[in-house]
mmCIF file of C-alpha atoms in Angstrom:
data_model
loop_
_atom_site.group_PDB
_atom_site.id
_atom_site.type_symbol
_atom_site.label_atom_id
_atom_site.label_comp_id
_atom_site.label_asym_id
_atom_site.label_seq_id
_atom_site.Cartn_x
_atom_site.Cartn_y
_atom_site.Cartn_z
ATOM 1 C CA VAL A 1 0.000 0.000 0.000
ATOM 2 C CA GLY A 2 2.894 2.344 0.695
ATOM 3 C CA GLU A 3 4.727 3.908 3.594
ATOM 4 C CA MET A 4 3.166 6.307 6.090
ATOM 5 C CA ASP A 5 4.534 9.831 5.907
ATOM 6 C CA SER A 6 5.462 9.947 9.604
ATOM 7 C CA PRO A 7 6.145 7.363 12.360
ATOM 8 C CA LEU A 8 4.230 9.646 14.751
ATOM 9 C CA ILE A 9 0.862 8.912 13.083
ATOM 10 C CA GLN A 10 -1.157 6.790 15.451
ATOM 11 C CA GLY A 11 -4.672 5.595 16.245
ATOM 12 C CA ASP A 12 -7.448 7.424 14.441
ATOM 13 C CA ASP A 13 -4.967 9.105 12.069
ATOM 14 C CA ILE A 14 -3.710 5.727 10.841
ATOM 15 C CA SER A 15 -7.285 4.497 10.459
ATOM 16 C CA GLY A 16 -8.189 7.586 8.443
ATOM 17 C CA GLU A 17 -5.214 7.228 6.099
ATOM 18 C CA LEU A 18 -5.840 3.530 5.575
ATOM 19 C CA GLY A 19 -9.516 4.226 4.877
ATOM 20 C CA SER A 20 -8.568 6.796 2.259
ATOM 21 C CA VAL A 21 -6.131 4.387 0.580
ATOM 22 C CA VAL A 22 -8.697 1.583 0.579
ATOM 23 C CA ASN A 23 -11.288 3.906 -0.958
ATOM 24 C CA GLU A 24 -8.920 5.077 -3.703
ATOM 25 C CA THR A 25 -7.873 1.495 -4.427
ATOM 26 C CA GLY A 26 -11.511 0.455 -4.702
ATOM 27 C CA LEU A 27 -12.237 3.257 -7.173
ATOM 28 C CA LEU A 28 -9.181 2.292 -9.227
ATOM 29 C CA ALA A 29 -10.214 -1.382 -9.235
ATOM 30 C CA ASP A 30 -13.734 -0.418 -10.335
ATOM 31 C CA ALA A 31 -12.342 1.703 -13.151
ATOM 32 C CA PHE A 32 -10.128 -1.133 -14.413
ATOM 33 C CA SER A 33 -13.038 -3.560 -14.139
ATOM 34 C CA ARG A 34 -15.189 -1.324 -16.356
ATOM 35 C CA LEU A 35 -12.363 -0.773 -18.836
ATOM 36 C CA THR A 36 -11.437 -4.454 -19.174
ATOM 37 C CA GLY A 37 -14.804 -6.110 -18.505
ATOM 38 C CA PRO A 38 -17.541 -7.201 -20.942
ATOM 39 C CA GLU A 39 -18.276 -4.827 -23.812
ATOM 40 C CA ASP A 40 -20.892 -2.193 -22.990
ATOM 41 C CA GLU A 41 -22.730 -0.980 -26.079
ATOM 42 C CA ASP A 42 -23.760 2.235 -24.298
ATOM 43 C CA THR A 43 -20.189 3.210 -23.398
ATOM 44 C CA VAL A 44 -17.136 3.973 -25.497
ATOM 45 C CA PHE A 45 -13.634 3.184 -24.216
ATOM 46 C CA TRP A 46 -10.333 4.446 -25.575
ATOM 47 C CA TYR A 47 -6.748 5.203 -24.678
ATOM 48 C CA GLU A 48 -4.412 8.065 -25.485
ATOM 49 C CA ILE A 49 -0.665 7.748 -25.921
ATOM 50 C CA PRO A 50 1.017 11.123 -25.249
ATOM 51 C CA THR A 51 3.643 12.416 -27.641
ATOM 52 C CA ASN A 52 5.843 13.170 -24.640
ATOM 53 C CA PRO A 53 7.050 9.846 -23.147
ATOM 54 C CA GLN A 54 7.290 11.482 -19.717
ATOM 55 C CA TYR A 55 3.470 11.505 -19.484
ATOM 56 C CA PRO A 56 1.488 8.318 -18.805
ATOM 57 C CA VAL A 57 -0.851 6.525 -21.178
ATOM 58 C CA ARG A 58 -4.413 7.518 -20.275
ATOM 59 C CA LEU A 59 -7.445 5.225 -20.326
ATOM 60 C CA TYR A 60 -10.938 6.674 -20.815
ATOM 61 C CA GLY A 61 -14.518 5.518 -20.683
ATOM 62 C CA ALA A 62 -17.624 7.660 -21.283
ATOM 63 C CA PRO A 63 -21.338 7.083 -21.960
ATOM 64 C CA ILE A 64 -22.217 7.626 -25.607
ATOM 65 C CA ASP A 65 -25.566 9.179 -24.711
ATOM 66 C CA VAL A 66 -26.241 10.862 -21.356
ATOM 67 C CA GLY A 67 -29.838 11.665 -22.307
ATOM 68 C CA TYR A 68 -31.232 8.236 -21.457
ATOM 69 C CA ILE A 69 -29.290 8.211 -18.176
ATOM 70 C CA LEU A 70 -30.852 11.520 -17.154
ATOM 71 C CA ALA A 71 -34.289 10.366 -18.303
ATOM 72 C CA GLU A 72 -34.096 7.144 -16.259
ATOM 73 C CA THR A 73 -32.323 8.245 -13.087
ATOM 74 C CA PHE A 74 -32.633 12.017 -12.692
ATOM 75 C CA TYR A 75 -35.780 13.499 -14.216
ATOM 76 C CA PRO A 76 -38.225 11.136 -12.413
ATOM 77 C CA LYS A 77 -37.095 12.705 -9.130
ATOM 78 C CA LEU A 78 -38.088 16.200 -10.300
ATOM 79 C CA GLU A 79 -41.428 17.935 -10.606
ATOM 80 C CA ALA A 80 -40.016 20.226 -13.306
ATOM 81 C CA ALA A 81 -36.691 21.309 -14.806
ATOM 82 C CA VAL A 82 -35.701 24.569 -16.485
ATOM 83 C CA PHE A 83 -32.768 24.691 -18.900
ATOM 84 C CA THR A 84 -31.666 28.181 -19.815
ATOM 85 C CA SER A 85 -28.719 29.548 -21.770
ATOM 86 C CA ALA A 86 -27.929 32.005 -24.527
ATOM 87 C CA THR A 87 -26.695 29.140 -26.722
ATOM 88 C CA LEU A 88 -29.228 26.283 -26.531
ATOM 89 C CA ALA A 89 -31.068 26.855 -29.828
ATOM 90 C CA VAL A 90 -29.907 25.695 -33.255
ATOM 91 C CA ASP A 91 -31.691 27.307 -36.211
ATOM 92 C CA GLU A 92 -34.116 28.824 -33.653
ATOM 93 C CA LYS A 93 -35.153 25.363 -32.415
ATOM 94 C CA PHE A 94 -34.295 23.306 -29.330
ATOM 95 C CA ASP A 95 -34.629 19.838 -30.883
ATOM 96 C CA PHE A 96 -30.910 19.058 -30.876
ATOM 97 C CA ILE A 97 -30.190 19.953 -27.256
ATOM 98 C CA ALA A 98 -33.492 18.383 -26.111
ATOM 99 C CA PHE A 99 -32.445 15.083 -27.668
ATOM 100 C CA ARG A 100 -28.974 15.299 -26.104
ATOM 101 C CA LEU A 101 -30.533 15.961 -22.680
ATOM 102 C CA GLY A 102 -33.135 13.215 -22.979
ATOM 103 C CA VAL A 103 -36.223 15.467 -22.882
ATOM 104 C CA GLU A 104 -37.215 15.437 -26.547
ATOM 105 C CA GLU A 105 -40.616 13.783 -25.934
ATOM 106 C CA ASP A 106 -41.933 16.203 -23.328
ATOM 107 C CA TYR A 107 -40.577 19.725 -23.294
ATOM 108 C CA ARG A 108 -41.664 23.258 -24.079
ATOM 109 C CA GLY A 109 -39.156 25.632 -25.637
ATOM 110 C CA GLU A 110 -39.295 29.415 -25.637
ATOM 111 C CA LEU A 111 -36.927 31.875 -27.310
ATOM 112 C CA TYR A 112 -36.590 35.253 -25.606
ATOM 113 C CA PRO A 113 -34.771 38.329 -26.934
ATOM 114 C CA SER A 114 -31.375 39.142 -25.508
ATOM 115 C CA PRO A 115 -31.163 41.913 -22.888
ATOM 116 C CA PHE A 116 -28.377 43.332 -25.061
ATOM 117 C CA ASP A 117 -29.142 45.443 -28.121
ATOM 118 C CA MET A 118 -27.400 42.973 -30.410
ATOM 119 C CA ARG A 119 -27.993 44.784 -33.687
ATOM 120 C CA ARG A 120 -26.348 47.887 -32.250
ATOM 121 C CA GLN A 121 -23.588 46.126 -30.314
ATOM 122 C CA LEU A 122 -22.585 43.180 -32.518
ATOM 123 C CA TYR A 123 -21.540 42.890 -36.170
ATOM 124 C CA ILE A 124 -20.850 39.495 -37.755
ATOM 125 C CA ALA A 125 -18.923 39.235 -41.012
ATOM 126 C CA VAL A 126 -17.884 36.292 -43.163
ATOM 127 C CA ALA A 127 -14.518 36.729 -44.874
ATOM 128 C CA GLU A 128 -15.451 34.629 -47.902
ATOM 129 C CA PHE A 129 -12.230 35.601 -49.670
ATOM 130 C CA THR A 130 -10.132 33.478 -47.298
ATOM 131 C CA GLY A 131 -11.614 30.339 -48.842
ATOM 132 C CA THR A 132 -12.045 27.104 -46.893
ATOM 133 C CA PRO A 133 -9.677 24.871 -44.906
ATOM 134 C CA LYS A 134 -10.456 21.946 -47.205
ATOM 135 C CA GLY A 135 -7.522 21.225 -49.490
ATOM 136 C CA ASP A 136 -4.469 23.437 -49.015
ATOM 137 C CA LEU A 137 -4.565 24.011 -45.256
ATOM 138 C CA ALA A 138 -1.180 25.769 -45.218
ATOM 139 C CA ARG A 139 -2.437 28.356 -47.717
ATOM 140 C CA TYR A 140 -5.660 28.805 -45.776
ATOM 141 C CA THR A 141 -3.772 29.259 -42.496
ATOM 142 C CA ARG A 142 -1.641 31.945 -44.127
ATOM 143 C CA GLU A 143 -4.799 33.726 -45.351
ATOM 144 C CA VAL A 144 -6.235 33.697 -41.823
ATOM 145 C CA ALA A 145 -2.956 34.945 -40.330
ATOM 146 C CA ASP A 146 -2.761 37.779 -42.868
ATOM 147 C CA LEU A 147 -6.357 38.745 -42.085
ATOM 148 C CA VAL A 148 -5.662 38.866 -38.339
ATOM 149 C CA GLN A 149 -2.557 40.969 -38.921
ATOM 150 C CA LYS A 150 -4.151 43.502 -41.281
ATOM 151 C CA LEU A 151 -7.468 43.785 -39.482
ATOM 152 C CA THR A 152 -5.798 44.300 -36.109
ATOM 153 C CA ARG A 153 -3.818 47.219 -37.481
ATOM 154 C CA ASP A 154 -6.636 48.735 -39.522
ATOM 155 C CA SER A 155 -9.312 48.547 -36.818
ATOM 156 C CA ASP A 156 -6.908 49.299 -33.940
ATOM 157 C CA ALA A 157 -8.907 46.865 -31.786
ATOM 158 C CA GLY A 158 -8.026 44.300 -29.150
ATOM 159 C CA THR A 159 -8.400 40.981 -30.943
ATOM 160 C CA LEU A 160 -9.089 37.384 -29.972
ATOM 161 C CA ALA A 161 -8.406 34.769 -32.663
ATOM 162 C CA LEU A 162 -10.005 31.375 -31.997
ATOM 163 C CA PHE A 163 -8.628 28.179 -33.529
ATOM 164 C CA THR A 164 -9.633 24.531 -33.517
ATOM 165 C CA SER A 165 -6.141 23.000 -33.632
ATOM 166 C CA ARG A 166 -2.832 23.732 -31.951
ATOM 167 C CA ARG A 167 -0.938 23.314 -35.196
ATOM 168 C CA MET A 168 -2.953 25.952 -37.037
ATOM 169 C CA LEU A 169 -2.722 28.300 -34.063
ATOM 170 C CA ARG A 170 1.065 27.943 -33.915
ATOM 171 C CA GLU A 171 1.535 28.497 -37.653
ATOM 172 C CA ALA A 172 -0.644 31.620 -37.678
ATOM 173 C CA TYR A 173 0.997 32.905 -34.481
ATOM 174 C CA ASP A 174 4.452 32.536 -36.046
ATOM 175 C CA VAL A 175 3.342 34.623 -39.033
ATOM 176 C CA VAL A 176 1.936 37.603 -37.118
ATOM 177 C CA LYS A 177 3.943 37.794 -33.903
ATOM 178 C CA GLU A 178 7.067 39.603 -35.095
ATOM 179 C CA PRO A 179 5.440 42.171 -37.452
ATOM 180 C CA LEU A 180 2.666 43.065 -34.989
ATOM 181 C CA GLU A 181 5.064 43.376 -32.067
ATOM 182 C CA ARG A 182 7.214 45.727 -34.147
ATOM 183 C CA ASP A 183 4.109 47.921 -34.452
ATOM 184 C CA GLY A 184 3.596 47.989 -30.690
ATOM 185 C CA TRP A 185 1.092 45.144 -30.299
ATOM 186 C CA MET A 186 1.387 42.444 -27.668
ATOM 187 C CA VAL A 187 0.836 38.990 -29.237
ATOM 188 C CA LEU A 188 -0.081 36.101 -26.930
ATOM 189 C CA GLY A 189 -0.564 32.434 -27.785
ATOM 190 C CA GLN A 190 -2.273 29.817 -25.637
ATOM 191 C CA THR A 191 0.288 27.285 -24.321
ATOM 192 C CA LEU A 192 3.020 29.342 -26.061
ATOM 193 C CA ASP A 193 3.130 32.319 -23.685
ATOM 194 C CA GLY A 194 1.562 30.949 -20.500
ATOM 195 C CA GLY A 195 -1.576 29.432 -19.032
ATOM 196 C CA GLN A 196 -5.119 30.640 -19.550
ATOM 197 C CA ALA A 197 -5.459 32.713 -16.374
ATOM 198 C CA ASP A 198 -2.160 34.529 -16.913
ATOM 199 C CA LEU A 199 -2.850 35.192 -20.609
ATOM 200 C CA LEU A 200 -6.328 36.544 -19.884
ATOM 201 C CA GLU A 201 -5.024 38.911 -17.229
ATOM 202 C CA ARG A 202 -2.337 40.287 -19.536
ATOM 203 C CA PHE A 203 -4.837 40.547 -22.392
ATOM 204 C CA LYS A 204 -7.330 42.489 -20.277
ATOM 205 C CA LEU A 205 -4.698 44.969 -19.086
ATOM 206 C CA THR A 206 -3.239 45.746 -22.520
ATOM 207 C CA ARG A 207 -5.623 47.312 -25.030
ATOM 208 C CA ARG A 208 -3.321 46.861 -28.017
ATOM 209 C CA SER A 209 -3.043 43.099 -27.795
ATOM 210 C CA VAL A 210 -3.890 39.992 -29.809
ATOM 211 C CA LEU A 211 -4.626 36.654 -28.170
ATOM 212 C CA PHE A 212 -4.563 33.336 -30.033
ATOM 213 C CA GLY A 213 -6.667 30.696 -28.277
ATOM 214 C CA ILE A 214 -8.109 27.208 -28.649
ATOM 215 C CA ASP A 215 -10.376 24.902 -26.623
ATOM 216 C CA SER A 216 -11.181 26.669 -23.340
ATOM 217 C CA PHE A 217 -11.069 30.143 -24.902
ATOM 218 C CA TRP A 218 -14.219 29.377 -26.910
ATOM 219 C CA GLU A 219 -16.349 29.595 -23.770
ATOM 220 C CA GLY A 220 -16.328 30.748 -20.175
ATOM 221 C CA ILE A 221 -13.984 33.740 -20.516
ATOM 222 C CA ASP A 222 -15.076 37.281 -19.719
ATOM 223 C CA VAL A 223 -13.223 40.246 -21.267
ATOM 224 C CA PRO A 224 -15.518 43.297 -21.266
ATOM 225 C CA GLY A 225 -14.643 46.679 -22.711
ATOM 226 C CA GLU A 226 -11.994 47.810 -25.187
ATOM 227 C CA ALA A 227 -9.597 44.949 -24.411
ATOM 228 C CA LEU A 228 -11.712 42.744 -26.701
ATOM 229 C CA GLU A 229 -13.572 44.406 -29.574
ATOM 230 C CA GLN A 230 -12.709 42.048 -32.393
ATOM 231 C CA LEU A 231 -13.011 38.290 -32.751
ATOM 232 C CA VAL A 232 -11.621 36.204 -35.606
ATOM 233 C CA ILE A 233 -12.936 32.652 -36.033
ATOM 234 C CA ALA A 234 -10.183 30.806 -37.899
ATOM 235 C CA ARG A 235 -12.462 27.957 -39.018
ATOM 236 C CA LEU A 236 -15.850 26.508 -38.145
ATOM 237 C CA PRO A 237 -15.526 24.575 -34.868
ATOM 238 C CA PHE A 238 -16.420 21.079 -36.031
ATOM 239 C CA ALA A 239 -15.512 18.338 -33.585
ATOM 240 C CA VAL A 240 -12.749 15.978 -34.712
ATOM 241 C CA PRO A 241 -14.660 13.146 -36.438
ATOM 242 C CA THR A 242 -12.155 10.502 -35.363
ATOM 243 C CA GLU A 243 -12.387 11.451 -31.677
ATOM 244 C CA PRO A 244 -13.793 8.252 -30.101
ATOM 245 C CA LEU A 245 -16.878 9.737 -28.458
ATOM 246 C CA ASN A 246 -17.896 11.725 -31.536
ATOM 247 C CA GLN A 247 -17.221 8.738 -33.772
ATOM 248 C CA ALA A 248 -19.419 6.482 -31.618
ATOM 249 C CA ARG A 249 -22.292 8.979 -31.619
ATOM 250 C CA CYS A 250 -22.098 9.407 -35.384
ATOM 251 C CA GLU A 251 -22.056 5.631 -35.911
ATOM 252 C CA ILE A 252 -25.292 5.258 -33.940
ATOM 253 C CA ILE A 253 -27.025 7.951 -36.017
ATOM 254 C CA GLU A 254 -25.824 6.256 -39.208
ATOM 255 C CA GLU A 255 -27.035 2.834 -38.019
ATOM 256 C CA ASP A 256 -30.478 4.369 -37.437
ATOM 257 C CA GLY A 257 -30.541 5.624 -41.021
ATOM 258 C CA GLY A 258 -29.728 9.244 -40.205
ATOM 259 C CA ASN A 259 -27.116 11.698 -41.456
ATOM 260 C CA PRO A 260 -24.530 12.157 -38.673
ATOM 261 C CA PHE A 261 -23.026 15.266 -40.235
ATOM 262 C CA ILE A 262 -26.330 17.142 -40.467
ATOM 263 C CA GLU A 263 -27.873 15.735 -37.297
ATOM 264 C CA TYR A 264 -24.822 15.925 -35.022
ATOM 265 C CA SER A 265 -21.734 17.658 -36.417
ATOM 266 C CA VAL A 266 -23.417 20.797 -37.793
ATOM 267 C CA PRO A 267 -25.579 21.498 -34.691
ATOM 268 C CA GLU A 268 -22.569 20.939 -32.426
ATOM 269 C CA ALA A 269 -20.531 23.396 -34.503
ATOM 270 C CA ALA A 270 -23.370 25.944 -34.435
ATOM 271 C CA LEU A 271 -23.555 25.834 -30.644
ATOM 272 C CA LYS A 272 -19.794 26.165 -30.216
ATOM 273 C CA LEU A 273 -19.642 29.033 -32.714
ATOM 274 C CA LYS A 274 -22.302 30.892 -30.733
ATOM 275 C CA GLN A 275 -20.281 30.274 -27.577
ATOM 276 C CA GLY A 276 -17.213 31.771 -29.233
ATOM 277 C CA ILE A 277 -19.041 34.844 -30.531
ATOM 278 C CA GLY A 278 -20.515 35.289 -27.063
ATOM 279 C CA ARG A 279 -17.055 36.301 -25.806
ATOM 280 C CA LEU A 280 -17.553 39.722 -27.443
ATOM 281 C CA ILE A 281 -20.655 41.157 -25.775
ATOM 282 C CA ARG A 282 -20.436 40.945 -21.985
ATOM 283 C CA THR A 283 -22.033 44.247 -20.891
ATOM 284 C CA MET A 284 -24.583 46.762 -22.153
ATOM 285 C CA ASP A 285 -21.737 49.032 -23.287
ATOM 286 C CA ASP A 286 -19.705 46.445 -25.225
ATOM 287 C CA VAL A 287 -19.382 46.756 -29.000
ATOM 288 C CA GLY A 288 -17.709 44.074 -31.066
ATOM 289 C CA VAL A 289 -17.119 42.542 -34.480
ATOM 290 C CA ALA A 290 -16.868 38.816 -35.184
ATOM 291 C CA VAL A 291 -15.211 37.738 -38.437
ATOM 292 C CA ILE A 292 -15.748 34.147 -39.574
ATOM 293 C CA CYS A 293 -13.020 33.072 -41.971
ATOM 294 C CA ASP A 294 -14.458 29.747 -43.138
ATOM 295 C CA ALA A 295 -16.345 30.341 -46.410
ATOM 296 C CA ARG A 296 -18.187 27.012 -46.108
ATOM 297 C CA VAL A 297 -20.722 28.763 -43.889
ATOM 298 C CA VAL A 298 -22.016 30.722 -46.911
ATOM 299 C CA ARG A 299 -21.170 28.301 -49.730
ATOM 300 C CA SER A 300 -22.860 25.158 -48.413
ATOM 301 C CA ARG A 301 -26.510 24.260 -47.901
ATOM 302 C CA TRP A 302 -25.900 23.223 -44.294
ATOM 303 C CA GLY A 303 -24.275 26.592 -43.594
ATOM 304 C CA LYS A 304 -27.752 28.142 -43.395
ATOM 305 C CA MET A 305 -28.399 26.161 -40.221
ATOM 306 C CA ILE A 306 -25.347 27.764 -38.617
ATOM 307 C CA LEU A 307 -26.090 31.276 -39.893
ATOM 308 C CA ASN A 308 -29.698 31.067 -38.676
ATOM 309 C CA SER A 309 -28.371 30.211 -35.212
ATOM 310 C CA LEU A 310 -26.350 33.421 -34.848
ATOM 311 C CA PRO A 311 -27.600 36.359 -32.741
ATOM 312 C CA VAL A 312 -27.535 38.789 -35.698
ATOM 313 C CA PRO A 313 -27.462 38.247 -39.479
ATOM 314 C CA ALA A 314 -23.989 37.819 -40.949
ATOM 315 C CA VAL A 315 -22.698 39.862 -43.893
ATOM 316 C CA SER A 316 -20.448 38.138 -46.422
ATOM 317 C CA TYR A 317 -17.445 39.858 -48.031
ATOM 318 C CA LYS A 318 -15.552 38.885 -51.168
ATOM 319 C CA ASP A 319 -12.610 41.265 -50.594
ATOM 320 C CA TYR A 320 -10.661 42.568 -47.640
ATOM 321 C CA GLU A 321 -11.018 46.292 -48.378
ATOM 322 C CA HIS A 322 -14.799 46.429 -47.975
ATOM 323 C CA LEU A 323 -14.629 44.246 -44.870
ATOM 324 C CA ALA A 324 -12.038 46.488 -43.200
ATOM 325 C CA GLU A 325 -14.014 49.632 -44.063
ATOM 326 C CA ASP A 326 -17.244 48.293 -42.532
ATOM 327 C CA VAL A 327 -15.450 46.995 -39.431
ATOM 328 C CA ARG A 328 -13.906 50.423 -38.819
ATOM 329 C CA LYS A 329 -17.255 52.149 -39.287
ATOM 330 C CA PHE A 330 -18.993 49.809 -36.856
ATOM 331 C CA LEU A 331 -16.338 50.075 -34.156
ATOM 332 C CA ARG A 332 -15.424 53.747 -34.499
ATOM 333 C CA GLY A 333 -18.555 55.296 -35.977
#
C-alpha cells in the first residue's frame, strides 16, 4: 500500500489514512473492471498515448448518450426542470439539445430576446475571400494569419483569434507575432506564452493586444470593454470526427438511417460558434465585431443552419477592403 509519511501517526490518524487508501484502491479497481470487462454498447472506451514519453498513457470511458441516463435516473425525481442559456437553440429550435438531454418527448421551448441590443452592439462578417480549410490548409492558415494581422492594425482593436487546432494556431501565431510586435502590439498564444489565467489577465490589461486561443477560450472567458472588440474565427468549430466519443455517436445515427453530419456535427458546430461569438458582448456598453473566416458557412446548404443560429445576421465579403471599411465604421462610428 505504501509507507506512512510519519512514524508519529497513530490511532485514528492511521485508520483515516488507511480508509482513504482503501477507498482510492476500490475506485481504481472499479475503473479497471469497467475498462477491461464485458463490452458495454452504451459506453465507449479508448486510450491516449502522449507524444511526450514522460506523461502516462491515459485510459478513458464515457457514456455515448447521457440523455437516457438523465431520463431514467434524474428526471423522475423532479417535478419540473428549467434549462436556460444564450446558446441552446440551433436554427431557432431546441430539438438538438433536447435530444442530447433526454427530454425530446416532453418539453416546451421558448426563445426570448437578448437583454443586449445585439444589432447595435454586434456585427458578424464572413470573410469569404479566405476560402475554406479543405484542401491546401497551409495556404488557408496563411490567409487567416494575414487577415488577423491587417485587421488588427486597420481597426486598432483588441483581438481574440479562436482556432480549432494547436498546429494551425502555432503556424498563424508565427506569421503575425514579429510584425505586430514591431508595431507595438502584444501577441499572446495559448500554451506558447503561458496558461489561460495569466494570458487573460495580460490581455485584459493591454488594449493593443492579440490573443490566439483554442479549446477553453471558446467559452467561459469574460473580457468586457476595449480589451476585446474584435473576434476572428479561424475555421468553423467542427468536432474531430475521429475522436472516439464523436465517432461512436455518429455511428449510432448512421445505423439508425440518419445523417450524422447534419444531425450531429453541424448542430454541435453551431452551438460552439455561438459560444465563441458570445465572448464579445459581456455588458450593455460592449461593442464588437466577429469575423468568420471559413467560407463554407455561406457556400454550403448546411451553412444556413449555422447562420440562422447566430444572434444577428452575418454579412459576407468577397474582398478585404470592404470588410475592413465596414469593421472600422462599426467600431469607431
